[in-house]
Tab-separated table of C-alpha atoms in Angstrom:
chain	number	residue	atom	x	y	z
A	1	MET	CA	-97.706	-12.196	174.563
A	2	PRO	CA	-95.110	-14.938	173.757
A	3	ALA	CA	-95.333	-16.731	170.593
A	4	ARG	CA	-97.113	-20.395	170.738
A	5	PRO	CA	-95.059	-23.316	169.953
A	6	LEU	CA	-94.902	-24.460	166.243
A	7	HIS	CA	-97.057	-27.504	166.767
A	8	ALA	CA	-99.795	-25.265	168.250
A	9	ARG	CA	-100.459	-23.717	164.851
A	10	PRO	CA	-98.931	-25.883	162.125
A	11	TRP	CA	-100.922	-24.511	159.184
A	12	TRP	CA	-99.735	-20.973	160.157
A	13	VAL	CA	-96.330	-22.045	160.158
A	14	ALA	CA	-96.670	-24.033	156.922
A	15	THR	CA	-98.043	-20.983	154.962
A	16	VAL	CA	-95.579	-18.352	156.437
A	17	ALA	CA	-92.573	-20.784	155.994
A	18	GLY	CA	-94.117	-22.255	152.711
A	19	MET	CA	-94.054	-18.687	150.981
A	20	ALA	CA	-90.425	-19.522	150.381
A	21	SER	CA	-91.795	-21.432	147.425
A	22	TYR	CA	-94.096	-18.470	146.271
A	23	ILE	CA	-91.306	-16.160	146.299
A	24	ASP	CA	-88.940	-18.529	144.380
A	25	SER	CA	-91.610	-19.065	141.706
A	26	ALA	CA	-92.292	-15.179	141.571
A	27	ALA	CA	-88.650	-14.340	141.651
A	28	ILE	CA	-87.645	-16.633	138.648
A	29	THR	CA	-90.792	-15.756	136.565
A	30	GLY	CA	-90.769	-11.931	137.426
A	31	PHE	CA	-87.013	-11.697	136.669
A	32	SER	CA	-87.599	-13.294	133.297
A	33	THR	CA	-90.281	-10.873	132.382
A	34	SER	CA	-88.394	-7.887	133.794
A	35	LEU	CA	-85.393	-8.779	131.691
A	36	VAL	CA	-87.204	-8.328	128.731
A	37	ILE	CA	-88.268	-4.979	129.798
A	38	LEU	CA	-84.884	-3.811	131.312
A	39	ARG	CA	-83.240	-4.971	128.039
A	40	ALA	CA	-84.732	-2.029	126.156
A	41	GLU	CA	-84.656	0.310	128.869
A	42	LEU	CA	-81.042	-0.200	129.811
A	43	GLY	CA	-79.845	-1.049	126.318
A	44	LEU	CA	-78.658	-4.535	127.288
A	45	ASP	CA	-77.137	-7.046	124.846
A	46	GLU	CA	-77.824	-10.673	124.521
A	47	TRP	CA	-74.665	-11.627	126.393
A	48	GLN	CA	-75.633	-9.444	129.317
A	49	VAL	CA	-79.197	-10.785	129.425
A	50	GLY	CA	-77.789	-14.334	129.603
A	51	VAL	CA	-75.435	-13.357	132.346
A	52	ALA	CA	-78.169	-11.661	134.302
A	53	ALA	CA	-80.494	-14.822	133.970
A	54	ALA	CA	-77.579	-17.235	134.762
A	55	SER	CA	-76.783	-15.195	137.846
A	56	LEU	CA	-80.133	-15.714	139.498
A	57	THR	CA	-80.211	-19.478	138.643
A	58	LEU	CA	-76.718	-20.172	139.940
A	59	SER	CA	-77.102	-17.965	142.900
A	60	ILE	CA	-80.492	-19.881	144.080
A	61	ALA	CA	-78.266	-23.220	143.854
A	62	VAL	CA	-75.529	-21.632	145.914
A	63	GLY	CA	-77.932	-20.107	148.328
A	64	ALA	CA	-79.685	-23.345	148.775
A	65	LEU	CA	-76.496	-25.212	149.645
A	66	VAL	CA	-75.305	-22.502	152.143
A	67	GLY	CA	-78.637	-21.554	153.639
A	68	GLY	CA	-79.367	-25.288	154.385
A	69	ARG	CA	-76.133	-25.723	156.334
A	70	LEU	CA	-76.495	-22.445	158.207
A	71	GLY	CA	-80.092	-23.528	159.164
A	72	ASP	CA	-78.686	-26.563	160.944
A	73	ARG	CA	-75.861	-24.777	162.473
A	74	PHE	CA	-77.469	-21.678	163.787
A	75	GLY	CA	-81.243	-22.348	163.790
A	76	ARG	CA	-84.217	-22.101	161.410
A	77	ARG	CA	-85.538	-18.759	162.612
A	78	PRO	CA	-82.568	-16.552	162.200
A	79	VAL	CA	-81.795	-17.955	158.857
A	80	PHE	CA	-85.290	-17.640	157.506
A	81	THR	CA	-85.652	-14.048	158.886
A	82	ALA	CA	-82.188	-13.162	157.338
A	83	THR	CA	-83.283	-14.449	153.980
A	84	MET	CA	-86.304	-12.032	153.790
A	85	ILE	CA	-84.111	-9.183	154.515
A	86	LEU	CA	-81.679	-10.214	151.970
A	87	ILE	CA	-84.560	-10.595	149.478
A	88	LEU	CA	-85.827	-6.987	150.406
A	89	ALA	CA	-82.211	-5.607	149.636
A	90	ALA	CA	-82.122	-7.370	146.434
A	91	VAL	CA	-85.546	-5.948	145.356
A	92	LEU	CA	-84.562	-2.596	146.254
A	93	ALA	CA	-81.405	-2.768	144.138
A	94	LEU	CA	-83.519	-4.140	141.213
A	95	ILE	CA	-86.046	-1.394	141.497
A	96	LEU	CA	-83.698	1.282	141.392
A	97	ALA	CA	-81.171	-0.397	138.977
A	98	PRO	CA	-79.526	2.332	136.781
A	99	SER	CA	-77.098	-0.144	135.100
A	100	PHE	CA	-76.205	-3.761	134.122
A	101	GLY	CA	-73.856	-4.194	137.202
A	102	VAL	CA	-76.681	-3.336	139.636
A	103	VAL	CA	-79.092	-5.742	137.919
A	104	VAL	CA	-76.572	-8.618	138.117
A	105	ALA	CA	-76.005	-7.726	141.901
A	106	GLY	CA	-79.677	-7.632	142.554
A	107	ALA	CA	-80.233	-11.007	140.634
A	108	ILE	CA	-77.351	-12.411	142.853
A	109	LEU	CA	-78.800	-10.950	145.986
A	110	LEU	CA	-82.329	-12.284	145.155
A	111	GLY	CA	-81.047	-15.928	144.220
A	112	LEU	CA	-79.072	-16.122	147.357
A	113	GLY	CA	-81.920	-15.043	149.716
A	114	THR	CA	-84.431	-17.384	147.847
A	115	GLY	CA	-82.279	-20.404	147.676
A	116	ALA	CA	-81.253	-20.155	151.240
A	117	ASP	CA	-84.776	-19.814	152.268
A	118	LEU	CA	-86.069	-22.968	150.657
A	119	PRO	CA	-84.411	-25.784	152.831
A	120	VAL	CA	-84.621	-24.053	156.174
A	121	SER	CA	-88.278	-23.171	155.668
A	122	LEU	CA	-89.020	-26.884	154.624
A	123	ALA	CA	-87.391	-28.083	157.652
A	124	THR	CA	-89.491	-25.701	159.819
A	125	ILE	CA	-92.650	-26.939	158.113
A	126	ALA	CA	-91.621	-30.749	158.905
A	127	GLU	CA	-90.716	-29.967	162.645
A	128	ALA	CA	-93.946	-27.969	163.204
A	129	ALA	CA	-96.095	-31.128	162.038
A	130	THR	CA	-96.779	-34.564	163.185
A	131	ASP	CA	-96.908	-37.794	161.335
A	132	ALA	CA	-100.572	-37.268	160.705
A	133	ASN	CA	-100.074	-34.008	158.721
A	134	ARG	CA	-96.451	-33.598	157.712
A	135	GLY	CA	-96.928	-34.490	154.052
A	136	ARG	CA	-99.839	-32.238	153.786
A	137	LEU	CA	-98.058	-29.245	155.243
A	138	LEU	CA	-95.008	-29.749	152.993
A	139	GLY	CA	-97.352	-30.269	150.110
A	140	LEU	CA	-98.712	-26.838	150.660
A	141	SER	CA	-95.343	-25.284	149.487
A	142	ASN	CA	-95.935	-26.850	146.120
A	143	LEU	CA	-99.389	-25.047	145.850
A	144	LEU	CA	-97.875	-21.779	146.912
A	145	TRP	CA	-95.151	-22.153	144.246
A	146	ILE	CA	-98.060	-22.388	141.670
A	147	ILE	CA	-99.826	-19.575	143.153
A	148	GLY	CA	-96.643	-17.466	142.803
A	149	ILE	CA	-96.405	-18.204	138.937
A	150	VAL	CA	-100.163	-17.182	138.569
A	151	ALA	CA	-99.856	-14.062	140.686
A	152	ASN	CA	-96.826	-13.037	138.616
A	153	THR	CA	-98.483	-13.876	135.337
A	154	LEU	CA	-101.435	-11.695	136.088
A	155	ILE	CA	-99.414	-8.816	137.239
A	156	ALA	CA	-97.196	-9.159	134.127
A	157	SER	CA	-100.251	-9.119	131.850
A	158	VAL	CA	-101.318	-5.846	133.056
A	159	VAL	CA	-97.893	-3.966	133.641
A	160	GLY	CA	-96.000	-5.518	131.005
A	161	ASP	CA	-95.980	-2.927	128.425
A	162	TRP	CA	-95.458	-0.035	131.061
A	163	GLY	CA	-91.601	0.018	130.272
A	164	HIS	CA	-89.533	0.422	133.413
A	165	ARG	CA	-92.281	1.050	135.598
A	166	GLY	CA	-93.798	-2.220	134.828
A	167	ALA	CA	-90.420	-3.982	135.844
A	168	GLN	CA	-90.340	-2.076	138.966
A	169	ILE	CA	-93.869	-3.083	139.864
A	170	LEU	CA	-92.882	-6.773	139.275
A	171	PHE	CA	-90.163	-6.461	141.580
A	172	GLY	CA	-92.205	-4.490	143.904
A	173	HIS	CA	-94.507	-7.327	144.249
A	174	ILE	CA	-91.799	-9.677	145.354
A	175	GLY	CA	-90.742	-7.157	147.985
A	176	VAL	CA	-94.177	-6.571	149.330
A	177	VAL	CA	-94.654	-10.289	149.784
A	178	ALA	CA	-91.262	-10.570	151.290
A	179	LEU	CA	-91.956	-7.867	153.752
A	180	LEU	CA	-95.387	-9.640	154.815
A	181	VAL	CA	-93.692	-12.898	155.243
A	182	LEU	CA	-90.875	-11.502	157.241
A	183	LEU	CA	-93.563	-9.969	159.587
A	184	GLY	CA	-95.361	-13.283	159.796
A	185	ARG	CA	-92.252	-15.085	160.586
A	186	LEU	CA	-91.547	-12.625	163.436
A	187	THR	CA	-94.286	-14.541	165.154
A	188	ILE	CA	-93.040	-18.082	164.767
A	189	PRO	CA	-90.489	-19.229	167.389
A	190	GLU	CA	-87.397	-21.466	166.988
A	191	SER	CA	-88.120	-25.077	166.111
A	192	ALA	CA	-88.326	-27.083	169.305
A	193	SER	CA	-86.759	-30.028	167.419
A	194	TRP	CA	-83.846	-27.863	166.603
A	195	THR	CA	-83.594	-26.344	170.055
A	196	THR	CA	-83.674	-29.582	171.691
A	197	ALA	CA	-80.971	-31.264	169.341
A	198	ARG	CA	-78.730	-28.199	170.143
A	199	ASP	CA	-79.231	-28.588	173.833
A	200	GLU	CA	-78.578	-32.243	173.768
A	201	ARG	CA	-75.416	-31.562	171.725
A	202	ARG	CA	-74.134	-28.984	174.028
A	203	SER	CA	-74.773	-31.119	176.963
A	204	GLY	CA	-73.258	-34.232	175.570
A	205	VAL	CA	-76.349	-36.129	175.238
A	206	PRO	CA	-75.500	-38.791	172.625
A	207	THR	CA	-78.840	-39.029	170.661
A	208	ILE	CA	-79.057	-39.394	166.973
A	209	ARG	CA	-80.362	-36.031	166.391
A	210	ALA	CA	-77.513	-34.584	168.532
A	211	ASP	CA	-74.626	-36.759	167.298
A	212	ARG	CA	-75.239	-36.798	163.638
A	213	THR	CA	-74.449	-33.309	162.489
A	214	ARG	CA	-71.416	-33.253	160.228
A	215	ILE	CA	-71.738	-33.062	156.449
A	216	VAL	CA	-69.740	-36.302	156.128
A	217	ASP	CA	-72.483	-38.130	158.090
A	218	LEU	CA	-74.795	-37.563	154.717
A	219	LEU	CA	-72.273	-39.982	153.065
A	220	ARG	CA	-72.146	-42.752	155.798
A	221	THR	CA	-74.701	-45.187	156.729
A	222	PRO	CA	-77.549	-45.122	157.218
A	223	TYR	CA	-78.053	-41.660	155.517
A	224	VAL	CA	-75.885	-42.096	152.277
A	225	VAL	CA	-78.504	-44.208	150.396
A	226	PRO	CA	-81.349	-42.142	150.781
A	227	PHE	CA	-79.192	-38.968	150.210
A	228	LEU	CA	-77.709	-40.155	146.910
A	229	ALA	CA	-81.102	-41.444	145.857
A	230	LEU	CA	-82.812	-38.128	146.446
A	231	VAL	CA	-79.955	-36.260	144.687
A	232	ALA	CA	-80.287	-38.573	141.559
A	233	PHE	CA	-84.151	-38.575	141.774
A	234	TYR	CA	-84.616	-34.633	142.017
A	235	ALA	CA	-81.795	-33.789	139.681
A	236	LEU	CA	-82.602	-36.237	136.891
A	237	THR	CA	-86.572	-35.416	136.995
A	238	ASN	CA	-85.773	-31.690	137.402
A	239	LEU	CA	-83.745	-31.767	134.220
A	240	VAL	CA	-86.927	-32.664	132.454
A	241	ALA	CA	-89.291	-30.379	134.455
A	242	ASN	CA	-87.070	-27.353	134.178
A	243	THR	CA	-86.491	-27.825	130.463
A	244	SER	CA	-90.326	-28.118	129.738
A	245	GLY	CA	-90.941	-24.893	131.885
A	246	GLN	CA	-88.065	-22.970	130.285
A	247	PHE	CA	-88.129	-24.195	126.693
A	248	GLY	CA	-91.724	-25.580	126.242
A	249	THR	CA	-92.822	-22.746	124.149
A	250	TYR	CA	-89.618	-22.268	122.304
A	251	ILE	CA	-89.729	-26.073	121.279
A	252	VAL	CA	-93.393	-26.515	120.135
A	253	VAL	CA	-93.278	-23.136	118.436
A	254	THR	CA	-89.764	-23.771	116.760
A	255	TYR	CA	-90.380	-27.524	115.987
A	256	GLY	CA	-93.879	-28.241	116.572
A	257	GLY	CA	-95.508	-25.908	114.160
A	258	ALA	CA	-97.430	-23.780	116.755
A	259	THR	CA	-97.743	-20.001	117.543
A	260	VAL	CA	-96.835	-18.453	120.639
A	261	GLY	CA	-100.430	-17.851	121.245
A	262	GLN	CA	-101.312	-21.525	120.804
A	263	ALA	CA	-98.541	-22.486	122.996
A	264	ALA	CA	-100.067	-20.163	125.767
A	265	LEU	CA	-103.303	-21.631	125.320
A	266	ILE	CA	-101.893	-25.220	125.897
A	267	ALA	CA	-100.196	-23.933	128.977
A	268	LEU	CA	-103.116	-22.078	130.604
A	269	PRO	CA	-105.310	-25.192	131.403
A	270	MET	CA	-102.204	-26.928	132.924
A	271	ILE	CA	-102.395	-24.612	135.856
A	272	PRO	CA	-105.780	-25.759	137.326
A	273	ILE	CA	-104.851	-29.302	136.562
A	274	ALA	CA	-101.551	-28.880	138.656
A	275	VAL	CA	-103.323	-27.266	141.449
A	276	PHE	CA	-105.896	-30.127	141.406
A	277	GLY	CA	-102.779	-32.613	141.546
A	278	TYR	CA	-101.134	-30.866	144.392
A	279	LEU	CA	-104.416	-30.786	146.276
A	280	TRP	CA	-104.896	-34.581	145.686
A	281	PHE	CA	-101.438	-35.161	146.684
A	282	MET	CA	-102.047	-33.277	149.984
A	283	LYS	CA	-105.020	-35.453	150.587
A	284	ILE	CA	-103.158	-38.999	150.244
A	285	VAL	CA	-99.612	-38.140	151.087
A	286	ASP	CA	-99.900	-38.887	154.953
A	287	GLY	CA	-101.896	-42.060	154.105
A	288	PRO	CA	-100.743	-45.774	153.240
A	289	ARG	CA	-101.275	-45.254	149.413
A	290	ARG	CA	-98.436	-42.663	149.082
A	291	PHE	CA	-96.077	-45.116	147.508
A	292	LEU	CA	-98.849	-46.552	145.197
A	293	TYR	CA	-99.724	-42.871	143.877
A	294	PHE	CA	-95.885	-42.448	143.514
A	295	GLN	CA	-95.552	-45.427	141.175
A	296	ILE	CA	-98.690	-44.286	139.185
A	297	GLY	CA	-97.297	-40.864	138.975
A	298	ALA	CA	-93.836	-42.183	137.861
A	299	VAL	CA	-95.355	-44.265	134.900
A	300	VAL	CA	-97.381	-41.193	133.769
A	301	MET	CA	-94.260	-38.958	133.874
A	302	ILE	CA	-92.404	-41.425	131.629
A	303	LEU	CA	-95.144	-41.645	129.278
A	304	SER	CA	-95.379	-37.890	128.972
A	305	LYS	CA	-92.260	-37.911	127.055
A	306	LEU	CA	-92.638	-41.064	125.190
A	307	VAL	CA	-95.685	-39.534	123.509
A	308	VAL	CA	-93.501	-37.130	121.444
A	309	VAL	CA	-90.927	-39.981	120.758
A	310	PHE	CA	-93.443	-42.130	119.143
A	311	ALA	CA	-95.915	-39.891	117.715
A	312	GLY	CA	-93.781	-36.916	116.876
A	313	LEU	CA	-93.960	-33.341	118.042
A	314	ASN	CA	-97.149	-31.267	117.086
A	315	ILE	CA	-99.499	-29.191	119.058
A	316	VAL	CA	-101.607	-32.257	119.959
A	317	THR	CA	-98.796	-34.427	121.109
A	318	TYR	CA	-97.170	-31.435	122.886
A	319	ALA	CA	-100.524	-30.850	124.924
A	320	ILE	CA	-100.867	-34.528	125.823
A	321	SER	CA	-97.181	-34.645	126.926
A	322	ALA	CA	-97.903	-31.588	129.130
A	323	LEU	CA	-101.061	-33.035	130.558
A	324	LEU	CA	-99.338	-36.190	131.529
A	325	ALA	CA	-96.442	-34.377	133.000
A	326	ALA	CA	-98.658	-32.214	134.957
A	327	VAL	CA	-100.687	-35.198	136.618
A	328	GLY	CA	-97.626	-37.326	137.022
A	329	GLY	CA	-95.344	-34.702	138.612
A	330	ALA	CA	-98.142	-33.924	141.474
A	331	PHE	CA	-97.246	-37.425	142.765
A	332	ALA	CA	-93.795	-38.308	141.510
A	333	PHE	CA	-91.736	-35.142	141.465
A	334	GLU	CA	-90.749	-32.276	144.035
A	335	GLY	CA	-93.539	-32.893	146.528
A	336	ILE	CA	-92.841	-36.463	147.487
A	337	MET	CA	-88.966	-35.493	147.300
A	338	LYS	CA	-89.520	-32.946	150.121
A	339	VAL	CA	-91.481	-35.351	152.167
A	340	TRP	CA	-88.836	-38.137	151.867
A	341	THR	CA	-86.158	-35.643	152.607
A	342	GLN	CA	-87.534	-34.417	155.735
A	343	GLU	CA	-88.249	-38.024	156.757
A	344	SER	CA	-84.894	-39.376	156.056
A	345	PHE	CA	-82.453	-37.143	157.952
A	346	PRO	CA	-82.010	-36.082	161.562
A	347	THR	CA	-82.716	-32.652	162.793
A	348	LEU	CA	-79.122	-31.026	162.500
A	349	LEU	CA	-78.502	-32.481	159.168
A	350	ARG	CA	-82.137	-32.033	157.726
A	351	SER	CA	-81.746	-28.651	155.887
A	352	THR	CA	-78.289	-29.455	155.000
A	353	ALA	CA	-79.428	-32.342	153.075
A	354	GLN	CA	-82.464	-30.554	151.576
A	355	GLY	CA	-80.113	-27.675	150.729
A	356	ALA	CA	-77.708	-29.930	148.919
A	357	ILE	CA	-80.536	-31.788	147.053
A	358	ILE	CA	-82.071	-28.575	145.630
A	359	SER	CA	-78.645	-27.054	144.855
A	360	ILE	CA	-77.482	-29.972	142.842
A	361	GLY	CA	-80.653	-30.108	141.043
A	362	ARG	CA	-80.668	-26.485	140.222
A	363	PHE	CA	-76.873	-26.525	139.067
A	364	SER	CA	-77.612	-29.657	136.845
A	365	ALA	CA	-80.618	-27.758	135.243
A	366	ALA	CA	-78.489	-24.790	134.584
A	367	VAL	CA	-75.912	-26.852	132.702
A	368	LEU	CA	-78.405	-28.542	130.414
A	369	ALA	CA	-80.372	-25.200	129.613
A	370	ALA	CA	-76.915	-23.983	128.371
A	371	VAL	CA	-76.907	-26.570	125.696
A	372	THR	CA	-80.681	-27.406	125.336
A	373	PRO	CA	-80.910	-25.316	121.818
A	374	LEU	CA	-77.808	-27.045	120.451
A	375	LEU	CA	-79.450	-30.519	121.520
A	376	LEU	CA	-82.605	-29.770	119.875
A	377	GLU	CA	-80.828	-28.886	116.566
A	378	SER	CA	-79.558	-32.525	116.564
A	379	GLY	CA	-83.080	-33.793	116.502
A	380	VAL	CA	-86.227	-33.336	118.679
A	381	THR	CA	-87.083	-37.090	118.903
A	382	ALA	CA	-83.598	-37.777	120.196
A	383	PHE	CA	-83.851	-35.060	122.640
A	384	TYR	CA	-87.301	-36.381	123.827
A	385	VAL	CA	-85.409	-39.642	124.160
A	386	LEU	CA	-82.837	-38.080	126.498
A	387	LEU	CA	-85.528	-36.477	128.677
A	388	THR	CA	-87.300	-40.054	128.902
A	389	ALA	CA	-84.167	-41.481	130.037
A	390	PHE	CA	-83.582	-38.766	132.527
A	391	ASN	CA	-87.088	-39.252	133.895
A	392	ALA	CA	-86.918	-43.198	133.789
A	393	ALA	CA	-83.260	-43.291	135.639
A	394	GLY	CA	-84.382	-40.649	138.264
A	395	LEU	CA	-87.848	-42.385	138.867
A	396	GLY	CA	-86.214	-45.769	138.971
A	397	ILE	CA	-83.667	-44.910	141.545
A	398	ALA	CA	-86.219	-43.474	143.834
A	399	TRP	CA	-88.420	-46.508	143.394
A	400	ALA	CA	-85.756	-49.046	144.170
A	401	VAL	CA	-84.753	-47.067	147.389
A	402	PHE	CA	-87.906	-45.860	148.604
A	403	ARG	CA	-90.078	-48.996	148.168
A	404	ARG	CA	-88.050	-50.533	150.904
A	405	ARG	CA	-88.069	-47.415	153.134
A	406	ARG	CA	-91.838	-46.566	152.487
A	407	ASN	CA	-92.439	-46.684	156.316
A	408	VAL	CA	-89.184	-45.401	157.705
A	409	SER	CA	-88.905	-42.044	159.204
A	410	VAL	CA	-85.899	-40.779	161.156
A	411	LEU	CA	-88.299	-38.514	163.045
A	412	ASP	CA	-89.577	-41.596	164.924
A	413	VAL	CA	-86.056	-42.596	166.249
A	414	GLU	CA	-83.885	-39.511	166.238
A	415	SER	CA	-84.414	-39.127	169.988
A	416	ARG	CA	-82.867	-42.590	170.759
A	417	THR	CA	-79.283	-43.043	171.721
A	418	ASP	CA	-76.806	-42.992	168.869
A	419	PRO	CA	-75.484	-46.595	168.660
A	420	GLU	CA	-72.002	-45.307	167.240
A	421	ALA	CA	-71.725	-43.013	170.314
A	422	THR	CA	-72.281	-45.716	172.603
A	423	SER	CA	-70.049	-48.168	170.911
A	424	SER	CA	-67.316	-45.520	171.008
A	425	ALA	CA	-67.785	-44.896	174.665
A	426	THR	CA	-67.476	-48.673	175.432
A	427	VAL	CA	-64.286	-49.208	173.385
A	428	ALA	CA	-62.548	-45.827	174.772
A	429	PRO	CA	-61.545	-47.102	178.235
A	430	GLY	CA	-60.195	-50.337	176.930
A	431	ALA	CA	-58.218	-48.528	174.282
A	432	SER	CA	-56.767	-46.212	176.814
A	433	SER	CA	-55.714	-48.916	179.412
């Protein structure tokens, strides 16, 4: 029986494609936990642990950049099918890894597959949706990202002390999910939007979606402003979010007088709060109050770090900061970035733009992570001032650009004739006479 078109079952598409975010979070947290185990099992030194961790992070960034472009050039379906196969190969290497070299190779393959999958999957979701549910469908990926962390944490709590077998189970979990996702994706046809744009381009039909395909088009009107704004918005706010996630326990234990157990107790209730926030985001994102919620979330996100700046770092202020970040981030961080990105670029540039935005954000976070301990040594308050500045700058840029574009969606106009193509066709005869 032939597969039904994407729009006939958008929630199925959103779930199967959105599992890219589940695998992303499970890969990051699972690899981090497994490295602790493999360090003892394989006798890895600190330098090797750092190289392995960096290999995963940087490979995700490279994968997003390359995968996004491939998704626009060759279609959504072949890329998001190939990425699952790449992830399965990575998992197999990591389960069998007898040495440091194989661990790094597995980390690179896992990062490339995960990173390449993200922008293409988001484009697939957007193109399966309508204006009435696109934000909700994209918002589901945020929820799946949280679920990936929870699932991996629960598994790690059981198998974390099982030695090498525990690491194999953590990697195996990623592999089982990737296999199920691969099977699910085989039921999903190619995006009709992408197919139409490709056919129009081959036939010389000068629609916007068929004519705007080059990477350089992202740096030209009308896409350069939203593209650069989204790059800045995501890169700067992700610096703060990634630092909180990667170094939160380290900061509150080292400089806030907390124990590791107390830090865990602070983090635990943030998960249901984040889930509730994402569910609320899905409820309002396709309505007229979306930008209002963004503005409220932006203020709350900025306040989240100012709490520590003005009241100092201790268990209480850290908990308040984490709470404000969880609430604000639901409405003014990655979720709204995904929606704005899908609405801002035509079909044959959509996953290219999304991949570039994710890639730059991940690269930036990796650079800051490398120097975060040194910056903290210079002063916790100064460091939180820096984080506040990152948040304020990124959110301010997004506010300035998207308050004027809040009702603009290229999806509504990309089937129209490209005015630049029409202008060129008009000028060409005179130029050659």
